[in-house]
CSV table of C-alpha atoms and ligand atoms in Angstrom, one decimal:
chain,number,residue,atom,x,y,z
A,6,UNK,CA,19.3,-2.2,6.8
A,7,UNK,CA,19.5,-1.4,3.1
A,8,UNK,CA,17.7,1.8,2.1
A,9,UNK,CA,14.5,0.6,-0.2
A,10,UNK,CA,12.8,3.5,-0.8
A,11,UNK,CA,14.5,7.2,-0.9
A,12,UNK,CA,11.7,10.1,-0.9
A,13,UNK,CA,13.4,13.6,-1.5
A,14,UNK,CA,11.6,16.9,-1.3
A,15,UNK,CA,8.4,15.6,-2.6
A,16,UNK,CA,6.0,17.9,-4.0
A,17,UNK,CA,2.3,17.3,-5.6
A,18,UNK,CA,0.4,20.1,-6.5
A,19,UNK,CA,-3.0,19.0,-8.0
A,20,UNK,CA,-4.8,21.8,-10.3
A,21,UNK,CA,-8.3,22.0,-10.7
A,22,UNK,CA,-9.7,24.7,-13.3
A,23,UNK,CA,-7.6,27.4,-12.2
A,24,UNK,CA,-7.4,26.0,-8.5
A,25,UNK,CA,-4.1,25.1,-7.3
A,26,UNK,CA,-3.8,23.1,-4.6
A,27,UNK,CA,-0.5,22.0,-2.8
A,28,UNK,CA,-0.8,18.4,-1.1
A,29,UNK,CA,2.5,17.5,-0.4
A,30,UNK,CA,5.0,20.5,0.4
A,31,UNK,CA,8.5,19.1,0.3
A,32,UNK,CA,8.2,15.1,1.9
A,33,UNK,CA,11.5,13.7,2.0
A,34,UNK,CA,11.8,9.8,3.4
A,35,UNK,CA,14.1,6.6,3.7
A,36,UNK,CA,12.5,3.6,4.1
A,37,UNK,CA,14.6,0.2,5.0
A,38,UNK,CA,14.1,-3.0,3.4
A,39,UNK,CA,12.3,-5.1,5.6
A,40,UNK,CA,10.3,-2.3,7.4
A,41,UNK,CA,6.5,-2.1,8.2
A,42,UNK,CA,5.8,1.6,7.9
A,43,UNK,CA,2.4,3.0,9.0
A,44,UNK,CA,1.5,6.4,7.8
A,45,UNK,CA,-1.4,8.2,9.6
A,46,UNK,CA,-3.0,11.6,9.5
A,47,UNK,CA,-5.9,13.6,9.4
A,48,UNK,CA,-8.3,13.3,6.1
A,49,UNK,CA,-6.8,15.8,3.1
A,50,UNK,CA,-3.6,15.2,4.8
A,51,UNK,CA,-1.7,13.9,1.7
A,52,UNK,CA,-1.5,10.0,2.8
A,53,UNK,CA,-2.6,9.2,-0.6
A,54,UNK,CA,-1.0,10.8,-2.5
A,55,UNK,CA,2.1,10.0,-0.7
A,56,UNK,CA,1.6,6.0,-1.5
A,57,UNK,CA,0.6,7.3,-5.5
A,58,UNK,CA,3.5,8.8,-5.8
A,59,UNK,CA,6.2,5.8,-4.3
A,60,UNK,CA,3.9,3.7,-6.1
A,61,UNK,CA,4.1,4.9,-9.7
A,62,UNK,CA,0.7,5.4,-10.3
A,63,UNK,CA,0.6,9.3,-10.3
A,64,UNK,CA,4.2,12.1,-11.0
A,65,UNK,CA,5.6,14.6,-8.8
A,66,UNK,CA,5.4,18.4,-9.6
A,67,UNK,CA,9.0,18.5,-8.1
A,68,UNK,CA,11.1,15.9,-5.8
A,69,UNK,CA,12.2,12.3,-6.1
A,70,UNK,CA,11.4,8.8,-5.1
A,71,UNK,CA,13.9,6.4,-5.7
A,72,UNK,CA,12.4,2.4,-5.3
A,73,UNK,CA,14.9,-0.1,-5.4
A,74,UNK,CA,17.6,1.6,-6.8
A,75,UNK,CA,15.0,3.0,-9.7
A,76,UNK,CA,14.4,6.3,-10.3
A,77,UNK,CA,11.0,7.3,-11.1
A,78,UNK,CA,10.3,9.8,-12.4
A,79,UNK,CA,12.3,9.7,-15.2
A,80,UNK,CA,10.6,6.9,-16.7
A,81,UNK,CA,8.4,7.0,-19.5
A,82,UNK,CA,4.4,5.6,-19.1
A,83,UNK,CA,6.0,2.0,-20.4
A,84,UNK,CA,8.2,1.8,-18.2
A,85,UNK,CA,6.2,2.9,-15.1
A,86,UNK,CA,4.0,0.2,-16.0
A,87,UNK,CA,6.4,-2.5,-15.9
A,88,UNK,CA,8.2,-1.2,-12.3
A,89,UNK,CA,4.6,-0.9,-10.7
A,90,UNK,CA,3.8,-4.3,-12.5
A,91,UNK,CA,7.0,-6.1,-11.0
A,92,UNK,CA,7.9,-3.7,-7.9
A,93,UNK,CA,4.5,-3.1,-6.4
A,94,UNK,CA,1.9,-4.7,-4.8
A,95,UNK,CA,-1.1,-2.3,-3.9
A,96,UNK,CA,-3.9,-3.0,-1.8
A,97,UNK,CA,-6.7,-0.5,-1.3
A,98,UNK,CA,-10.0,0.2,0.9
A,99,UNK,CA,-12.5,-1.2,-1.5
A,100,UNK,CA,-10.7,-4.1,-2.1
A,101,UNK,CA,-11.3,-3.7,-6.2
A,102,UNK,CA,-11.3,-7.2,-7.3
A,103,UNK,CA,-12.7,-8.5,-10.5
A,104,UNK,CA,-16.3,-10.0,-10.0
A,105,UNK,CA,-16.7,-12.5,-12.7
A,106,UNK,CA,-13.7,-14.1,-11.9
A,107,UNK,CA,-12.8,-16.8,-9.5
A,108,UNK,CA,-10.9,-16.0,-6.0
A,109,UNK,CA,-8.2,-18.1,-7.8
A,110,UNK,CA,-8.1,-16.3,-10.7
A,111,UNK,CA,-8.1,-12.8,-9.4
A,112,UNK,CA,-5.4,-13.5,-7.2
A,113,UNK,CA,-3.0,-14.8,-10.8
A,114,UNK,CA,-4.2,-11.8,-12.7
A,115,UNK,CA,-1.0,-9.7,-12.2
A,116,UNK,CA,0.7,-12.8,-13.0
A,117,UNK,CA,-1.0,-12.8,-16.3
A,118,UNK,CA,-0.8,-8.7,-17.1
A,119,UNK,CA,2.9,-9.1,-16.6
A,120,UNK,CA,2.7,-11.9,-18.9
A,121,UNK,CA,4.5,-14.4,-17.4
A,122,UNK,CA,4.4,-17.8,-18.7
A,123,UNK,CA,5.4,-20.1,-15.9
A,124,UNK,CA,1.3,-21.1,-15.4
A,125,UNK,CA,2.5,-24.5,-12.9
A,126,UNK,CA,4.4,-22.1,-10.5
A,127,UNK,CA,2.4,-19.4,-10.7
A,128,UNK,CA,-0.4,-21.4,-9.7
A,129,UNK,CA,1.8,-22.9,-6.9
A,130,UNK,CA,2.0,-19.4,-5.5
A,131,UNK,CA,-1.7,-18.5,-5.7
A,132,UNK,CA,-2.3,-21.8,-3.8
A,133,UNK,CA,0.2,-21.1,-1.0
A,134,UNK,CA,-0.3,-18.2,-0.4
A,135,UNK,CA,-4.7,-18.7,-0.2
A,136,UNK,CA,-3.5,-21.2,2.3
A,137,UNK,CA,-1.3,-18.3,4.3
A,138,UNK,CA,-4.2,-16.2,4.8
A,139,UNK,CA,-6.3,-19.1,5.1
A,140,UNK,CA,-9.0,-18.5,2.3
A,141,UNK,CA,-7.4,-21.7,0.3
A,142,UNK,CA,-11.5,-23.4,0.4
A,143,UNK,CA,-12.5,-20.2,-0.9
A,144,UNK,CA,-10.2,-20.6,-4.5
A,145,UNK,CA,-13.0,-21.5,-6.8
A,146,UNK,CA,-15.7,-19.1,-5.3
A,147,UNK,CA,-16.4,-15.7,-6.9
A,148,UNK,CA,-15.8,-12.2,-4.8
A,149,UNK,CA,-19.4,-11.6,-3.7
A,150,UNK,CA,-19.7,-14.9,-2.2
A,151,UNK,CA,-17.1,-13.8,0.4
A,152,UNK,CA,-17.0,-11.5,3.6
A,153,UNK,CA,-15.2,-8.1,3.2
A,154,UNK,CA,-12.6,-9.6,5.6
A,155,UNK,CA,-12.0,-12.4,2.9
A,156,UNK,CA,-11.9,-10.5,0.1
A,157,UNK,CA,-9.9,-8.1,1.6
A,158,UNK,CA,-7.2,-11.3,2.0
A,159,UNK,CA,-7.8,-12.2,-1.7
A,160,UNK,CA,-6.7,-8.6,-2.6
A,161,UNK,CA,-3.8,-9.4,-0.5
A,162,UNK,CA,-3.2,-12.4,-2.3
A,163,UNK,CA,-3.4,-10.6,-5.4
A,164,UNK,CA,-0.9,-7.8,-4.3
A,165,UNK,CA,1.7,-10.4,-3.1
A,166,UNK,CA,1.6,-12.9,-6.6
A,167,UNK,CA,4.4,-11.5,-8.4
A,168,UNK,CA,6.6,-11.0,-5.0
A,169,UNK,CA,6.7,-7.1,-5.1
A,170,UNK,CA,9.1,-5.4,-3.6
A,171,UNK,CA,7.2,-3.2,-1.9
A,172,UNK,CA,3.5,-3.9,-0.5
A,173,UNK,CA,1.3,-0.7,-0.7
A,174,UNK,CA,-2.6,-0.7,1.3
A,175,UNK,CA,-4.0,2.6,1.6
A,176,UNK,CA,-6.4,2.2,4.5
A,177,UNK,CA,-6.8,-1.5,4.2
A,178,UNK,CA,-9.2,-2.1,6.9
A,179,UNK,CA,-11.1,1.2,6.4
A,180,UNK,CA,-14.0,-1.0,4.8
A,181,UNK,CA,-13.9,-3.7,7.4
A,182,UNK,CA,-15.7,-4.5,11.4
A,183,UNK,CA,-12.9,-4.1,13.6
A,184,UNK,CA,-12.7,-8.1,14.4
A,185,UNK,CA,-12.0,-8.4,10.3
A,186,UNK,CA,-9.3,-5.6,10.0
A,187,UNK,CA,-7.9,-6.9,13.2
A,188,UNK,CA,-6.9,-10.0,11.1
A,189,UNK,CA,-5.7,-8.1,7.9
A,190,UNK,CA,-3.3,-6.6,10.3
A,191,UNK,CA,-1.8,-9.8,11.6
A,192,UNK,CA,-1.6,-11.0,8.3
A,193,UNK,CA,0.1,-8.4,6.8
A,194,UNK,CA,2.4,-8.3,10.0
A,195,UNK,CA,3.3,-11.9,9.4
A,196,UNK,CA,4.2,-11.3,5.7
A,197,UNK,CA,6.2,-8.3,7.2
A,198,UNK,CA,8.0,-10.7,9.4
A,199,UNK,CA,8.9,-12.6,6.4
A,200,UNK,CA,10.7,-10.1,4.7
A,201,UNK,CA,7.7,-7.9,3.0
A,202,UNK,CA,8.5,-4.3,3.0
A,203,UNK,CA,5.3,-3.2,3.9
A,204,UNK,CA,3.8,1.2,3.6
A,205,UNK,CA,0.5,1.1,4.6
A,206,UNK,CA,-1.9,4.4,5.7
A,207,UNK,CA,-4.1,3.7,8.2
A,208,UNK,CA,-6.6,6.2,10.8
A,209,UNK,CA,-6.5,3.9,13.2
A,210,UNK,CA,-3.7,3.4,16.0
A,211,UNK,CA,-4.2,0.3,17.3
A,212,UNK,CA,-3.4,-0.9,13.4
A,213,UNK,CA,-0.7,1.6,13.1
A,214,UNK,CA,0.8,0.2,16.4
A,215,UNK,CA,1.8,-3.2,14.8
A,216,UNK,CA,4.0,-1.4,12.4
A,217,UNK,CA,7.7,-0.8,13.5
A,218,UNK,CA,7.4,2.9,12.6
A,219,UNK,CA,4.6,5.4,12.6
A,220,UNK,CA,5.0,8.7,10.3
A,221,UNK,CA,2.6,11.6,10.9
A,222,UNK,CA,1.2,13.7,8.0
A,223,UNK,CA,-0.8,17.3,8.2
A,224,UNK,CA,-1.1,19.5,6.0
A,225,UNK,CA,1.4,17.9,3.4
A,226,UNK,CA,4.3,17.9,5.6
A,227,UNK,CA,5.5,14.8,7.8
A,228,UNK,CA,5.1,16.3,11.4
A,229,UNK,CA,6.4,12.9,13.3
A,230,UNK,CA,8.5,9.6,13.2
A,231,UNK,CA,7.9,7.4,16.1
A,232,UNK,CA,8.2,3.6,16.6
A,233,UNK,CA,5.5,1.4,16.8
A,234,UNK,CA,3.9,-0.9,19.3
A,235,UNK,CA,2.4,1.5,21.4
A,236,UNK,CA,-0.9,2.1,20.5
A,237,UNK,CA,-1.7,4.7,23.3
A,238,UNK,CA,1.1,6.1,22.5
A,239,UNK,CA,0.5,6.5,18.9
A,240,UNK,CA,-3.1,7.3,19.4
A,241,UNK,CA,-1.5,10.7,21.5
A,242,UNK,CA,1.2,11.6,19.2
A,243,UNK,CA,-1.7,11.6,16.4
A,244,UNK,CA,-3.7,14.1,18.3
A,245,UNK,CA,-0.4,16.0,19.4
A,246,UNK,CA,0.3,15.7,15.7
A,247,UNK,CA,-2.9,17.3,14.7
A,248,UNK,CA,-2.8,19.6,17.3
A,249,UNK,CA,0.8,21.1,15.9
A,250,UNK,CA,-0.2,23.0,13.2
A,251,UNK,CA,-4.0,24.0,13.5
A,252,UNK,CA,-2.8,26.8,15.3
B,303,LIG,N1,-6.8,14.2,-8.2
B,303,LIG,C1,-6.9,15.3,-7.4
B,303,LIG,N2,-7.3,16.5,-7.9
B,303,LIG,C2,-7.4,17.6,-7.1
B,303,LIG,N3,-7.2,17.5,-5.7
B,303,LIG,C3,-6.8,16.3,-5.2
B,303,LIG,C4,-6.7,15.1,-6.0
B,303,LIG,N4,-6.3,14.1,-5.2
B,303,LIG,C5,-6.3,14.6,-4.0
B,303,LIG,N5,-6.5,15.9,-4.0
B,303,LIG,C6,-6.5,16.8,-2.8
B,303,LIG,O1,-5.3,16.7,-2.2
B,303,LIG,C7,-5.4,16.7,-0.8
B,303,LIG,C8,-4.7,15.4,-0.2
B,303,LIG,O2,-5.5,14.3,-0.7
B,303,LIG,P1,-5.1,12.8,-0.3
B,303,LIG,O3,-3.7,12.5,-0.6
B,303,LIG,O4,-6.1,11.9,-0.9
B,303,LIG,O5,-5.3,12.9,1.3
B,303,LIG,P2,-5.6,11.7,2.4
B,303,LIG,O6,-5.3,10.4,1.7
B,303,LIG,O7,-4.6,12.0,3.5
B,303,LIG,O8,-7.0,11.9,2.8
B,303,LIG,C9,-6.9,16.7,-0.4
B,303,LIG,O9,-7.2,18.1,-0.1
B,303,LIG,C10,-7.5,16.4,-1.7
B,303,LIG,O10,-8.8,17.0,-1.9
B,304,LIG,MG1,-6.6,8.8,1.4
């Protein structure tokens, strides 16, 4: 499989007043197109901040993450902008969506910030893919007349409307019952399964176990790369994980 993303030596200090503090200490990472990558990892572990940085939305203090064949870090602001506009989709724990507009319309906004002018099949898209993640009845209704589990898809929605290369969800089921984030985990599988190139950080291992791989932060530092599937398994390896370097 072709290499998507390339992580080299990837290091994020954040600085507080005169605070230093190191949250990723040297992460390096290929990730094939077509994968469904789950990252878990105790709390403070750098997850985050991993998925900010392949994402665009935050630099480096040293390393490299290549996305697509782009480099990013030696892009300007403007040009960040446009790769996370037309390379990423993220999708977060509080599913962020705009209040005052419709389902419909918050899933075409990126279609609109990246200004793309092709309103019929844009609107095409919104439509089919409601109707994938079965919430097409819900189109005209506004975010706070959903469930969390539907808005949760809309956001999904959202993420997918300008086909990104890469899906990003940073713990999206975090804000959901379990039957709820159950389904958000078959739906992204199935997108997955489609061709999606899907990261997503997640604490739980029975949601980790649908991806195809499994990394293991602490501390900054990947401590393990296993398949998925298994979520005993994973649930064992996490605690292992843990386990590794509180000593
Ligand atoms: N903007 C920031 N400024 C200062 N420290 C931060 C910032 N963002 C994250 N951190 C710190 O970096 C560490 C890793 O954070 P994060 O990537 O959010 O971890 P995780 O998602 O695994 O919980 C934590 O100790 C956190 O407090
Ligand atoms: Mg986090």
């Amino acid at each position: 499989m072709r290499c998507l993303v390339e992580i080299n030596e990837l290091h994020k200090t954040y600085h507080t007043g005169d605070v230093a503090f190191e949250a990723l200490k040297g992460v390096s990472l290929d990730v094939s197109a077509g994968d469904f990558v789950a990252i878990m990892g105790p709390s403070g572990s750098g997850k985050s901040t991993l998925l900010q940085l392949v994402g665009g939305l935050d630099r480096p203090t040293a390393g490299s993450v290549r996305v697509d064949g782009h480099t990013l870090h030696t892009m300007d602001e403007t040009g960040l902008a446009r790769f996370r506009r037309t390379h990423i989709g993220f999708v977060f724990q509080f599913f962020h969506l705009v209040d005052n507009l419709t389902v419909q319309a918050n899933v075409e906004l990126p279609a609109l910030l990246a200004r793309r002018k092709d309103r019929r099949a844009i609107r095409a898209r919104s439509t089919d893919l409601l109707t994938s993640l079965g919430i097409a009845d819900q189109a005209p209704k506004y975010p706070w007349e959903l469930s969390g589990g539907q808005q949760q898809r809309v956001a999904i929605a959202r993420a997918l409307i300008n086909q990104p290369t890469l899906l990003l969800a940073d713990e999206p089921t975090g804000n959901l019952d379990s039957a709820s984030g159950q389904e958000v985990l078959a739906i992204l599988s199935v997108f997955n399964q489609r061709g999606q190139t899907t990261l997503i950080v997640t604490h739980d291992a029975a949601a980790a176990a649908q991806a195809r791989r499994v990394l293991f932060l602490h501390d900054g530092r990947i401590v393990g790369d296993v398949p998925g599937g298994d979520a005993r398994r994973i649930a064992q390896q996490l605690a292992e994980s843990e386990q590794e370097q509180s000593g």
